Amino acid sequence: MNTSVDKSNLLTGSTGDWEIVLGLEVHAQVTSESKLFSGSSTEFGSEPNSQVSLVDAAMPGMLPVINSVCIEQAVRTGLGLKAEINLYSVFDRKNYFYPDLPQGYQISQFKHPIVGEGEVIVDLDDGSSVTVGIERLHLEQDAGKSVHDMHPTHSYVDLNRSGVALMEIVSKPDMRSSAQAAAYLRKLRTLLRYLGTCDGNMEQGSMRADVNVSVRRPGDPLGTRCEIKNVNSVRFASQAIEYEARRQIEIIEEGGTIAQETRLFDPKNGETRSMRSKEEAHDYRYFPDPDLLPLEFDAAFVEKIKADLPELPDDKKARFVESYGLSTYDATVLVSERVRADFFEAVARGRDAKLAANWVTGDFFGALNKSGQSIGDAKVTSDQLGALIDLISDQTISGRIAKDVFEIMFETGQNPAEIVEEKGLKQVTDTGAIESEIDKILSGNPDKVAEYKEKPKVFGWFVGQVMKATQGKANPQAVNEILKAKLDS
Amino acid sequence: MSVDKDTVRRIAHLARIAVDEADLEPLSDELNTILDWVEQLGEVQTDGVAPMTSAVETTLRWRVDEVSDGGYATRVTLGAPEGDDGFFTVPKVLE
């Protein structure tokens, strides 16, 4: 989709510029109670092999029966990706040998996936966006987990994850920098969480990425790609891409050629290395699984899921910009998580939306960040933050004082009105009282008054003095007006 | 379609079946006989005919999403040649 070359994305080698071409395969664990083809639990972190049925352990004669919720989740995700939903899809066997794959094959979808082409709009930090094409989404089984550090000569196998439903979401090779790939992963995670089809938890492995990296001279045809496995965080994806692109450029510039291979990212040293054992395994000998009939549903099934879709991030963002008048940046920050957007809307209801956005994205998110809390942990509720904004709007307190009140609210969860009352923070709007303070300051500092005639900038100093004398409680607008009138007279 | 000795060697390896070098040639002959026999199906005119996926008229059965199985680690690992602490154990396969 990115037909023109953006120069800022190019890497400079010793013989000229290079363009990186990236495509991602994301494995997203479907949110469901039970597995794709068996009734055992999908819960994370249980005792080894405690969530394994005889189907998952591939005991002879056991037959797979598909989970209807997993089908719905795949369709829901497809709709979120604005993709074509295939009413007819087929499960195939992908054959390979590995200890954590008891069947000797993974049930996947090869020729006829459940979801076809779609697209994701990816927002970049500089405010621009790129559209990344989706090639397909298919349903497949996860494998078990091998643990290698429990014994010197043996690997330990836990099949709890074996058979859990995954959605493999394959992008087109539309990304041109590690920043774009990172933003794509983040956007996909946001989207999956909005849809409720995957929890997007990369640490627990419920979202994993394989990254296809190749390099070329700008405008040239695609280079040979390497596939990097084992990338389980957005940061690792960026690191792996940067390292791998440099490695490939170096090889080509020294006259070598890139061998198409599977590589492993090692987070310890930030490098990728060849996974030789995977080479011959690439002959998967796919064939339709004779234990499963084709997966078929009608358009009404898809329509019903479509009707229940929540408002998705892109639509929400557009609405925030349009109906609240927010900047694209603020809207992007707010819609990045559904709880954030909901919190903002609760604060903004019936209030100045821009002021609400400033408080939510500025002070509130700032305090959360600093304390390492999430919205769910915070003591401040949206009602309380709204009440604080009301106190500013009706001039009970100044914006400056509000920041102090907010700090106390964030610490204690107290109501803003209580804090203002207790600490005596009510704004002085009585112009008589302000005027007398100003008079005192002017008469006490004739030199500064004289200086003001030469340098109008001294005005700020007077404002500071008035605020100091009133412990910050004077209404700033009244102070400005009265001070200006007196100094200019 | 026909297979040669090298293909047979490769298929055997992928299927983790040990085949003696001397058996590869006779095996490829046997496989080719089978393939030729199946090839006869190609003579049937199937244009416009949907692939048959089942011998009886039936559709894929969908299951309700609920936990109804599992919870018997001992039973699952019972038949394994080796195990420890609820895990299956295998010779080290670390990359």
Coordinates of C-alpha atoms in Angstrom, one line a residue:
Chain A
M1 CA 0.0 0.0 0.0
N2 CA 2.9 2.3 0.6
T3 CA 3.9 2.9 -2.9
S4 CA 6.0 6.0 -2.4
V5 CA 9.2 5.8 -0.5
D6 CA 9.4 7.9 2.7
K7 CA 13.0 9.0 2.9
S8 CA 12.9 9.3 6.7
N9 CA 12.4 5.6 7.0
L10 CA 15.5 4.6 5.0
L11 CA 18.6 3.1 6.6
T12 CA 22.0 4.3 5.4
G13 CA 24.5 1.6 4.6
S14 CA 28.1 2.0 3.4
T15 CA 27.0 1.9 -0.2
G16 CA 23.8 3.9 -0.1
D17 CA 20.3 3.9 1.3
W18 CA 18.2 0.8 2.0
E19 CA 14.5 0.3 2.6
I20 CA 13.1 -2.2 5.1
V21 CA 10.1 -4.2 4.2
L22 CA 8.1 -5.8 7.0
G23 CA 5.2 -8.1 7.2
L24 CA 3.9 -9.5 10.5
E25 CA 2.1 -12.7 11.5
V26 CA 0.4 -12.2 14.8
H27 CA -0.8 -15.1 16.9
A28 CA -3.6 -13.9 19.1
Q29 CA -5.2 -16.2 21.6
V30 CA -8.9 -16.3 21.3
T31 CA -10.8 -15.2 24.4
S32 CA -12.9 -18.2 25.3
E33 CA -13.6 -20.5 28.3
S34 CA -12.6 -23.7 26.6
K35 CA -10.3 -24.8 23.8
L36 CA -10.9 -24.8 20.1
F37 CA -11.7 -28.5 19.7
S38 CA -12.1 -29.7 23.3
G39 CA -13.8 -28.8 26.5
S40 CA -10.7 -28.2 28.7
S41 CA -10.1 -24.9 30.2
T42 CA -7.9 -22.1 28.7
E43 CA -7.0 -20.5 32.0
F44 CA -3.4 -19.2 32.3
G45 CA -1.0 -20.4 34.9
S46 CA -2.5 -23.7 36.2
E47 CA -0.7 -26.8 37.3
P48 CA 1.1 -28.6 34.4
N49 CA -1.2 -30.9 32.3
S50 CA -4.2 -30.1 34.5
Q51 CA -6.1 -28.6 31.6
V52 CA -5.6 -31.3 29.1
S53 CA -8.3 -33.5 27.8
L54 CA -7.7 -36.8 25.9
V55 CA -8.3 -34.8 22.7
D56 CA -5.6 -32.3 23.5
A57 CA -3.2 -35.2 24.4
A58 CA -4.0 -36.8 21.0
M59 CA -5.0 -40.1 22.5
P60 CA -6.1 -42.6 19.7
G61 CA -9.6 -42.3 18.6
M62 CA -10.4 -38.9 20.1
L63 CA -12.2 -36.5 17.8
P64 CA -12.2 -32.7 17.6
V65 CA -15.5 -30.8 18.0
I66 CA -15.4 -27.1 17.3
N67 CA -16.1 -24.4 19.9
S68 CA -18.9 -22.0 18.6
V69 CA -17.5 -19.0 20.5
C70 CA -14.1 -19.3 18.8
I71 CA -15.9 -19.1 15.5
E72 CA -17.8 -16.0 16.6
Q73 CA -14.6 -14.4 17.9
A74 CA -12.8 -15.0 14.6
V75 CA -15.7 -13.4 12.7
R76 CA -15.9 -10.5 15.1
T77 CA -12.1 -9.9 14.7
G78 CA -12.5 -10.1 10.9
L79 CA -15.2 -7.5 11.0
G80 CA -13.0 -5.3 13.2
L81 CA -10.3 -5.6 10.6
K82 CA -12.9 -4.5 7.9
A83 CA -12.1 -7.8 6.2
E84 CA -14.0 -10.1 4.0
I85 CA -15.6 -13.0 6.0
N86 CA -15.6 -16.3 4.3
L87 CA -18.9 -18.2 4.8
Y88 CA -17.0 -21.4 3.8
S89 CA -13.6 -22.3 5.3
V90 CA -11.7 -25.5 5.8
F91 CA -9.5 -27.0 8.5
D92 CA -6.2 -28.6 7.4
R93 CA -3.5 -30.6 9.1
K94 CA -0.1 -28.9 9.2
N95 CA 2.3 -31.8 9.8
Y96 CA 5.5 -31.5 11.8
F97 CA 7.2 -33.3 14.7
Y98 CA 7.9 -31.6 18.0
P99 CA 7.4 -32.8 21.6
D100 CA 4.9 -30.1 22.4
L101 CA 2.6 -31.2 19.5
P102 CA 1.2 -34.5 20.5
Q103 CA -0.9 -35.0 17.4
G104 CA 2.1 -34.7 15.1
Y105 CA 0.1 -32.0 13.3
Q106 CA -1.5 -28.7 14.1
I107 CA -5.1 -28.2 13.0
S108 CA -5.0 -25.0 11.0
Q109 CA -6.6 -23.4 8.0
F110 CA -4.5 -23.2 4.8
K111 CA -6.3 -22.8 1.5
H112 CA -9.6 -21.6 2.8
P113 CA -9.2 -19.3 5.9
I114 CA -12.3 -18.0 7.8
V115 CA -11.3 -14.3 7.1
G116 CA -9.8 -12.8 4.0
E117 CA -8.4 -9.4 3.1
G118 CA -8.8 -6.4 5.3
E119 CA -6.9 -3.4 6.6
V120 CA -5.8 -1.6 9.8
I121 CA -5.1 2.1 10.0
V122 CA -2.0 2.6 12.1
D123 CA -1.4 5.9 14.0
L124 CA 2.2 7.0 14.2
D125 CA 3.7 9.2 17.0
D126 CA 4.1 12.1 14.6
G127 CA 0.4 12.2 14.1
S128 CA 0.4 10.7 10.6
S129 CA -1.0 7.3 9.8
V130 CA -0.4 4.4 7.4
T131 CA -2.8 1.8 6.2
V132 CA -1.5 -1.8 6.6
G133 CA -3.3 -4.4 4.5
I134 CA -4.4 -7.7 6.1
E135 CA -3.8 -10.7 4.0
R136 CA -5.9 -13.2 6.0
L137 CA -6.9 -14.4 9.5
H138 CA -7.3 -18.1 10.2
L139 CA -8.1 -20.2 13.2
E140 CA -5.7 -22.8 14.5
Q141 CA -4.6 -24.7 17.6
D142 CA -1.9 -23.6 19.9
A143 CA 0.9 -26.1 20.8
G144 CA 2.0 -27.1 24.3
K145 CA 4.8 -25.5 26.2
S146 CA 8.4 -26.9 26.5
V147 CA 10.4 -25.9 29.6
H148 CA 14.1 -26.3 29.1
D149 CA 15.6 -25.2 32.4
M150 CA 14.2 -27.8 34.8
H151 CA 16.7 -30.6 34.0
P152 CA 20.2 -30.9 32.5
T153 CA 19.4 -33.4 29.8
H154 CA 15.6 -33.3 29.5
S155 CA 12.9 -30.8 28.4
Y156 CA 9.6 -30.7 30.3
V157 CA 6.4 -30.6 28.4
D158 CA 3.1 -29.0 29.6
L159 CA 0.2 -29.4 27.3
N160 CA -2.2 -27.0 29.0
R161 CA -1.9 -24.6 26.1
S162 CA -2.2 -27.4 23.6
G163 CA -5.4 -26.9 21.6
V164 CA -6.2 -23.4 22.8
A165 CA -7.7 -21.4 19.9
L166 CA -5.4 -18.9 18.1
M167 CA -6.2 -16.4 15.4
E168 CA -3.2 -16.0 13.1
I169 CA -3.5 -12.6 11.6
V170 CA -1.2 -12.1 8.6
S171 CA -0.4 -8.6 7.4
K172 CA 0.7 -7.7 3.9
P173 CA 4.4 -6.5 3.6
D174 CA 3.2 -2.9 4.1
M175 CA 5.4 -1.7 6.9
R176 CA 8.7 0.2 6.3
S177 CA 10.2 0.9 9.7
S178 CA 10.4 -0.7 13.1
A179 CA 8.3 2.3 14.4
Q180 CA 5.5 1.4 11.9
A181 CA 5.6 -2.3 13.0
A182 CA 5.5 -1.3 16.7
A183 CA 2.6 1.0 16.0
Y184 CA 0.8 -1.8 14.0
L185 CA 1.2 -4.2 16.9
R186 CA -0.1 -1.6 19.4
K187 CA -3.1 -0.8 17.2
L188 CA -3.9 -4.4 16.6
R189 CA -3.8 -5.0 20.4
T190 CA -6.1 -2.1 21.0
L191 CA -8.5 -3.3 18.4
L192 CA -8.5 -6.9 19.8
R193 CA -9.2 -5.6 23.3
Y194 CA -12.0 -3.3 22.1
L195 CA -13.5 -6.3 20.3
G196 CA -13.0 -8.5 23.4
T197 CA -11.6 -11.3 21.2
C198 CA -8.1 -11.5 22.7
D199 CA -6.7 -10.0 25.9
G200 CA -3.6 -8.8 24.1
N201 CA -1.3 -9.8 26.9
M202 CA 2.1 -10.2 25.3
E203 CA 3.9 -11.1 28.6
Q204 CA 1.6 -14.1 29.1
G205 CA 2.0 -15.1 25.5
S206 CA -1.6 -14.5 24.5
M207 CA -0.3 -12.3 21.7
R208 CA 2.9 -13.2 19.9
A209 CA 4.4 -12.0 16.6
D210 CA 6.6 -13.5 13.9
V211 CA 8.3 -10.7 11.9
N212 CA 9.2 -11.1 8.3
V213 CA 12.1 -8.8 7.5
S214 CA 13.7 -8.0 4.1
V215 CA 15.7 -5.1 2.7
R216 CA 16.0 -3.6 -0.7
R217 CA 17.2 -0.5 -2.6
P218 CA 14.3 2.0 -2.7
G219 CA 12.1 1.1 -5.7
D220 CA 13.6 -2.3 -6.2
P221 CA 11.6 -5.6 -6.1
L222 CA 11.3 -7.3 -2.8
G223 CA 14.4 -8.8 -1.3
T224 CA 14.7 -12.3 0.3
R225 CA 13.1 -12.3 3.7
C226 CA 13.9 -13.9 7.0
E227 CA 11.3 -14.8 9.5
I228 CA 12.0 -13.9 13.1
K229 CA 10.2 -16.0 15.7
N230 CA 9.8 -15.6 19.5
V231 CA 9.0 -11.9 19.6
N232 CA 6.8 -11.4 22.6
S233 CA 6.8 -7.6 23.2
V234 CA 6.4 -4.5 21.1
R235 CA 9.9 -3.4 22.2
F236 CA 11.5 -6.7 21.3
A237 CA 9.8 -6.5 17.8
S238 CA 11.5 -3.1 17.3
Q239 CA 14.9 -4.4 18.5
A240 CA 14.7 -7.5 16.4
I241 CA 13.8 -5.6 13.2
E242 CA 16.6 -3.0 13.7
Y243 CA 19.2 -5.8 14.3
E244 CA 18.0 -8.0 11.5
A245 CA 17.8 -5.2 8.9
R246 CA 21.4 -4.1 9.7
R247 CA 22.5 -7.7 9.5
Q248 CA 21.0 -8.2 6.1
I249 CA 22.4 -4.8 4.8
E250 CA 25.8 -5.7 6.0
I251 CA 25.7 -9.1 4.2
I252 CA 24.5 -7.7 0.9
E253 CA 27.0 -4.8 1.0
E254 CA 29.8 -7.2 1.5
G255 CA 28.7 -9.0 -1.6
G256 CA 26.8 -11.8 0.0
T257 CA 23.2 -13.0 -0.4
I258 CA 20.5 -13.5 2.1
A259 CA 19.4 -17.1 2.7
Q260 CA 15.6 -17.4 3.4
E261 CA 15.5 -18.9 6.9
T262 CA 13.7 -18.8 10.2
R263 CA 15.6 -16.9 12.9
L264 CA 15.1 -16.6 16.6
F265 CA 15.2 -13.3 18.6
D266 CA 17.3 -13.5 21.7
P267 CA 16.1 -10.7 24.1
K268 CA 19.3 -11.1 26.2
N269 CA 21.6 -9.6 23.6
G270 CA 19.1 -8.1 21.2
E271 CA 20.3 -10.3 18.4
T272 CA 18.7 -12.8 16.0
R273 CA 20.2 -16.2 15.2
S274 CA 19.5 -19.0 12.8
M275 CA 17.0 -21.7 13.8
R276 CA 18.5 -24.5 11.8
S277 CA 16.1 -27.2 12.9
K278 CA 13.2 -25.4 11.4
E279 CA 14.6 -25.6 7.9
E280 CA 13.5 -29.0 6.9
A281 CA 10.3 -28.7 8.9
H282 CA 9.0 -26.2 6.4
D283 CA 7.5 -29.1 4.3
Y284 CA 4.2 -29.2 6.2
R285 CA 2.3 -31.4 3.8
Y286 CA -1.0 -29.7 4.5
F287 CA -4.1 -31.7 3.7
P288 CA -7.8 -31.2 4.7
D289 CA -8.4 -32.7 8.2
P290 CA -10.7 -35.7 7.6
D291 CA -12.0 -35.4 11.2
L292 CA -13.6 -32.0 10.5
L293 CA -16.2 -31.0 7.9
P294 CA -15.9 -27.6 6.3
L295 CA -16.9 -24.7 8.5
E296 CA -20.0 -23.1 7.1
F297 CA -22.4 -20.3 8.3
D298 CA -24.7 -17.9 6.6
A299 CA -24.6 -14.1 6.2
A300 CA -27.2 -13.7 8.9
F301 CA -24.8 -15.2 11.4
V302 CA -22.2 -12.6 10.4
E303 CA -24.8 -9.8 10.4
K304 CA -25.8 -10.7 14.0
I305 CA -22.2 -10.4 15.2
K306 CA -21.8 -7.1 13.2
A307 CA -24.8 -5.6 14.9
D308 CA -23.3 -6.3 18.3
L309 CA -19.9 -4.8 17.6
P310 CA -18.8 -2.1 20.0
E311 CA -17.7 1.3 18.7
L312 CA -14.2 0.7 17.4
P313 CA -11.1 2.9 18.1
D314 CA -11.1 4.7 14.7
D315 CA -14.8 5.5 14.9
K316 CA -14.4 6.6 18.5
K317 CA -11.5 8.8 17.6
A318 CA -13.4 10.5 14.7
R319 CA -16.3 11.1 17.0
F320 CA -14.1 12.6 19.8
V321 CA -12.6 15.0 17.3
E322 CA -15.9 15.9 15.7
S323 CA -18.3 16.1 18.6
Y324 CA -15.9 17.2 21.4
G325 CA -13.6 19.3 19.3
L326 CA -10.5 17.4 20.6
S327 CA -7.2 17.5 18.8
T328 CA -6.3 14.3 16.9
Y329 CA -3.5 13.7 19.3
D330 CA -5.7 13.9 22.4
A331 CA -8.3 11.7 20.7
T332 CA -5.6 9.1 19.8
V333 CA -4.3 9.0 23.4
L334 CA -7.8 8.7 24.8
V335 CA -9.1 5.9 22.5
S336 CA -5.9 3.8 22.8
E337 CA -7.7 1.9 25.6
R338 CA -11.4 1.5 26.0
V339 CA -11.3 2.2 29.8
R340 CA -9.5 5.5 29.0
A341 CA -12.1 6.6 26.5
D342 CA -14.9 5.6 28.9
F343 CA -13.3 7.5 31.7
F344 CA -12.9 10.6 29.6
E345 CA -16.5 10.5 28.4
A346 CA -17.8 10.2 32.0
V347 CA -15.7 13.3 32.9
A348 CA -16.7 15.3 29.9
R349 CA -20.4 14.6 30.1
G350 CA -22.1 18.0 30.5
R351 CA -18.8 19.8 30.8
D352 CA -16.2 21.6 28.7
A353 CA -14.8 18.7 26.8
K354 CA -11.4 20.2 26.0
L355 CA -10.9 21.1 29.6
A356 CA -11.9 17.5 30.6
A357 CA -9.5 16.1 28.0
N358 CA -6.7 18.3 29.3
W359 CA -7.3 17.1 32.8
V360 CA -7.6 13.4 31.9
T361 CA -4.7 13.2 29.5
G362 CA -2.5 15.6 31.5
D363 CA -2.8 15.5 35.2
F364 CA -4.7 12.2 35.6
F365 CA -2.7 10.1 33.1
G366 CA 0.5 11.8 34.3
A367 CA -0.2 10.8 37.9
L368 CA -1.1 7.3 36.9
N369 CA 2.1 6.9 35.0
K370 CA 4.2 8.3 37.9
S371 CA 2.6 5.9 40.4
G372 CA 2.5 3.0 38.0
Q373 CA -1.3 2.6 38.5
S374 CA -4.0 1.8 36.0
I375 CA -7.4 3.5 35.8
G376 CA -8.9 0.6 37.7
D377 CA -6.5 1.1 40.6
A378 CA -6.9 4.9 40.9
K379 CA -8.7 6.4 43.9
V380 CA -10.0 9.3 41.8
T381 CA -13.3 8.5 40.1
S382 CA -14.5 10.2 36.9
D383 CA -17.3 11.8 39.0
Q384 CA -14.7 13.4 41.3
L385 CA -12.5 14.6 38.5
G386 CA -15.7 16.1 36.9
A387 CA -16.6 17.8 40.2
L388 CA -13.1 19.3 40.3
I389 CA -13.6 20.7 36.8
D390 CA -17.0 22.1 37.9
L391 CA -15.2 24.0 40.7
I392 CA -12.8 25.6 38.2
S393 CA -15.7 26.4 35.8
D394 CA -17.8 28.1 38.4
Q395 CA -14.7 30.0 39.6
T396 CA -14.7 28.5 43.1
I397 CA -11.0 27.7 42.6
S398 CA -8.4 28.7 40.1
G399 CA -6.8 26.3 37.7
R400 CA -3.6 26.6 39.6
I401 CA -5.1 25.7 42.9
A402 CA -7.0 22.9 41.2
K403 CA -3.7 21.2 40.5
D404 CA -2.9 21.1 44.2
V405 CA -6.4 19.8 45.0
F406 CA -6.0 17.1 42.4
E407 CA -2.8 15.9 44.0
I408 CA -4.6 15.4 47.3
M409 CA -7.5 13.7 45.5
F410 CA -5.2 11.4 43.8
E411 CA -3.5 10.5 47.1
T412 CA -6.6 10.2 49.3
G413 CA -9.6 9.8 47.0
Q414 CA -11.3 12.7 48.9
N415 CA -14.0 14.8 47.2
P416 CA -12.6 18.1 45.7
A417 CA -15.2 20.2 47.4
E418 CA -14.2 18.8 50.8
I419 CA -10.6 19.5 50.2
V420 CA -11.3 23.1 49.1
E421 CA -13.4 23.6 52.2
E422 CA -11.0 22.0 54.7
K423 CA -7.9 23.8 53.4
G424 CA -9.7 27.1 52.7
L425 CA -8.7 27.2 49.1
K426 CA -11.7 29.1 47.8
Q427 CA -10.8 31.6 45.2
V428 CA -10.9 35.2 46.1
T429 CA -13.2 36.8 43.5
D430 CA -14.0 39.8 45.7
T431 CA -12.4 42.6 43.6
G432 CA -12.2 44.9 46.6
A433 CA -10.0 42.4 48.5
I434 CA -7.8 41.9 45.5
E435 CA -7.6 45.6 44.8
S436 CA -6.4 46.3 48.4
E437 CA -3.7 43.7 48.1
I438 CA -2.6 45.2 44.7
D439 CA -2.5 48.7 46.2
K440 CA -0.3 47.5 49.0
I441 CA 2.2 45.9 46.6
L442 CA 2.2 48.9 44.2
S443 CA 2.9 51.4 47.0
G444 CA 5.6 49.1 48.5
N445 CA 7.5 48.8 45.2
P446 CA 7.7 52.2 43.5
D447 CA 10.9 51.1 41.7
K448 CA 9.2 48.2 40.1
V449 CA 6.3 50.4 39.1
A450 CA 8.8 52.8 37.4
E451 CA 10.6 49.8 35.7
Y452 CA 7.2 48.6 34.3
K453 CA 7.0 51.8 32.1
E454 CA 10.3 50.7 30.4
K455 CA 9.8 47.0 30.5
P456 CA 6.2 45.8 30.4
K457 CA 7.5 42.3 31.1
V458 CA 7.7 43.1 34.8
F459 CA 3.9 42.7 34.8
G460 CA 4.4 39.0 35.5
W461 CA 6.4 39.9 38.6
F462 CA 3.4 41.9 40.0
V463 CA 1.0 39.0 39.3
G464 CA 3.4 36.7 41.2
Q465 CA 3.4 39.0 44.2
V466 CA -0.4 39.3 44.3
M467 CA -0.7 35.5 44.1
K468 CA 1.8 35.1 46.8
A469 CA 0.0 37.5 49.0
T470 CA -3.3 35.7 48.5
Q471 CA -1.8 32.2 48.7
G472 CA -2.7 31.6 45.1
K473 CA -6.4 32.1 45.8
A474 CA -7.0 35.3 43.9
N475 CA -8.9 34.9 40.7
P476 CA -6.1 35.3 38.1
Q477 CA -8.3 37.0 35.6
A478 CA -9.4 39.6 38.1
V479 CA -5.8 40.1 39.2
N480 CA -4.7 40.7 35.6
E481 CA -7.5 43.2 34.9
I482 CA -7.1 45.3 38.0
L483 CA -3.3 45.2 37.9
K484 CA -3.3 46.3 34.2
A485 CA -5.7 49.1 34.9
K486 CA -3.7 50.4 37.8
L487 CA -0.3 50.2 36.2
D488 CA -1.3 51.7 32.9
S489 CA -3.2 54.6 34.5
Chain B
M1 CA 2.6 -38.1 -10.6
S2 CA 5.5 -40.3 -9.6
V3 CA 8.1 -40.4 -6.8
D4 CA 11.8 -41.2 -7.0
K5 CA 14.1 -42.7 -4.4
D6 CA 15.1 -39.2 -3.0
T7 CA 11.5 -38.2 -2.5
V8 CA 10.8 -41.5 -0.7
R9 CA 13.8 -40.9 1.6
R10 CA 12.6 -37.4 2.4
I11 CA 9.0 -38.5 3.1
A12 CA 10.2 -41.2 5.3
H13 CA 12.3 -38.8 7.3
L14 CA 9.5 -36.3 7.6
A15 CA 7.3 -39.1 8.9
R16 CA 10.1 -40.2 11.2
I17 CA 10.0 -43.7 9.7
A18 CA 13.4 -45.5 9.5
V19 CA 13.8 -47.0 6.0
D20 CA 16.9 -48.8 4.9
E21 CA 18.7 -47.5 1.8
A22 CA 18.1 -50.8 0.1
D23 CA 14.3 -50.6 0.6
L24 CA 14.0 -47.1 -1.0
E25 CA 13.9 -48.3 -4.6
P26 CA 11.3 -51.1 -4.1
L27 CA 9.3 -48.7 -1.9
S28 CA 9.2 -46.0 -4.6
D29 CA 8.0 -48.7 -7.1
E30 CA 5.2 -49.7 -4.7
L31 CA 4.2 -46.1 -4.1
N32 CA 4.2 -45.3 -7.8
T33 CA 1.8 -48.3 -8.4
I34 CA -0.5 -46.9 -5.8
L35 CA -0.3 -43.4 -7.3
D36 CA -1.0 -44.7 -10.8
W37 CA -4.0 -46.5 -9.5
V38 CA -5.4 -43.4 -7.8
E39 CA -4.5 -41.4 -10.9
Q40 CA -7.4 -43.2 -12.7
L41 CA -9.7 -40.9 -10.8
G42 CA -8.5 -38.1 -13.0
E43 CA -10.4 -39.7 -15.9
V44 CA -13.7 -38.8 -14.2
Q45 CA -15.3 -35.5 -15.4
T46 CA -15.7 -33.4 -12.3
D47 CA -16.1 -29.9 -13.7
G48 CA -18.6 -27.9 -11.8
V49 CA -19.0 -30.6 -9.1
A50 CA -18.4 -29.5 -5.5
P51 CA -15.8 -31.5 -3.6
M52 CA -17.5 -34.2 -1.5
T53 CA -16.5 -33.8 2.1
S54 CA -18.6 -36.5 3.7
A55 CA -20.2 -39.7 2.7
V56 CA -23.5 -38.7 4.3
E57 CA -25.3 -35.4 4.1
T58 CA -24.2 -33.7 7.3
T59 CA -22.7 -30.5 8.6
L60 CA -20.0 -29.7 11.1
R61 CA -21.3 -29.9 14.7
W62 CA -20.6 -26.8 16.9
R63 CA -20.0 -27.1 20.6
V64 CA -21.1 -24.7 23.4
D65 CA -18.1 -22.9 24.9
E66 CA -17.9 -24.3 28.4
V67 CA -15.3 -26.2 30.5
S68 CA -16.4 -29.8 30.4
D69 CA -13.1 -31.7 30.3
G70 CA -9.6 -31.9 31.7
G71 CA -8.5 -31.9 35.3
Y72 CA -6.8 -35.3 35.2
A73 CA -3.1 -34.7 34.7
T74 CA -2.2 -38.1 36.1
R75 CA -4.4 -39.9 33.6
V76 CA -3.0 -37.9 30.7
T77 CA 0.6 -38.5 31.6
L78 CA 0.1 -42.2 32.8
G79 CA 1.1 -43.8 29.5
A80 CA 4.1 -41.6 28.9
P81 CA 7.5 -43.4 29.0
E82 CA 8.9 -40.6 31.2
G83 CA 7.5 -37.8 33.4
D84 CA 8.3 -35.6 36.4
D85 CA 6.2 -33.4 38.6
G86 CA 3.2 -33.5 36.3
F87 CA 5.2 -32.8 33.2
F88 CA 6.0 -35.1 30.3
T89 CA 9.8 -35.3 29.9
V90 CA 11.7 -35.8 26.7
P91 CA 15.3 -35.6 25.6
K92 CA 16.4 -32.0 25.6
V93 CA 15.1 -30.1 22.5
L94 CA 16.6 -26.7 23.2
E95 CA 17.4 -24.5 20.2

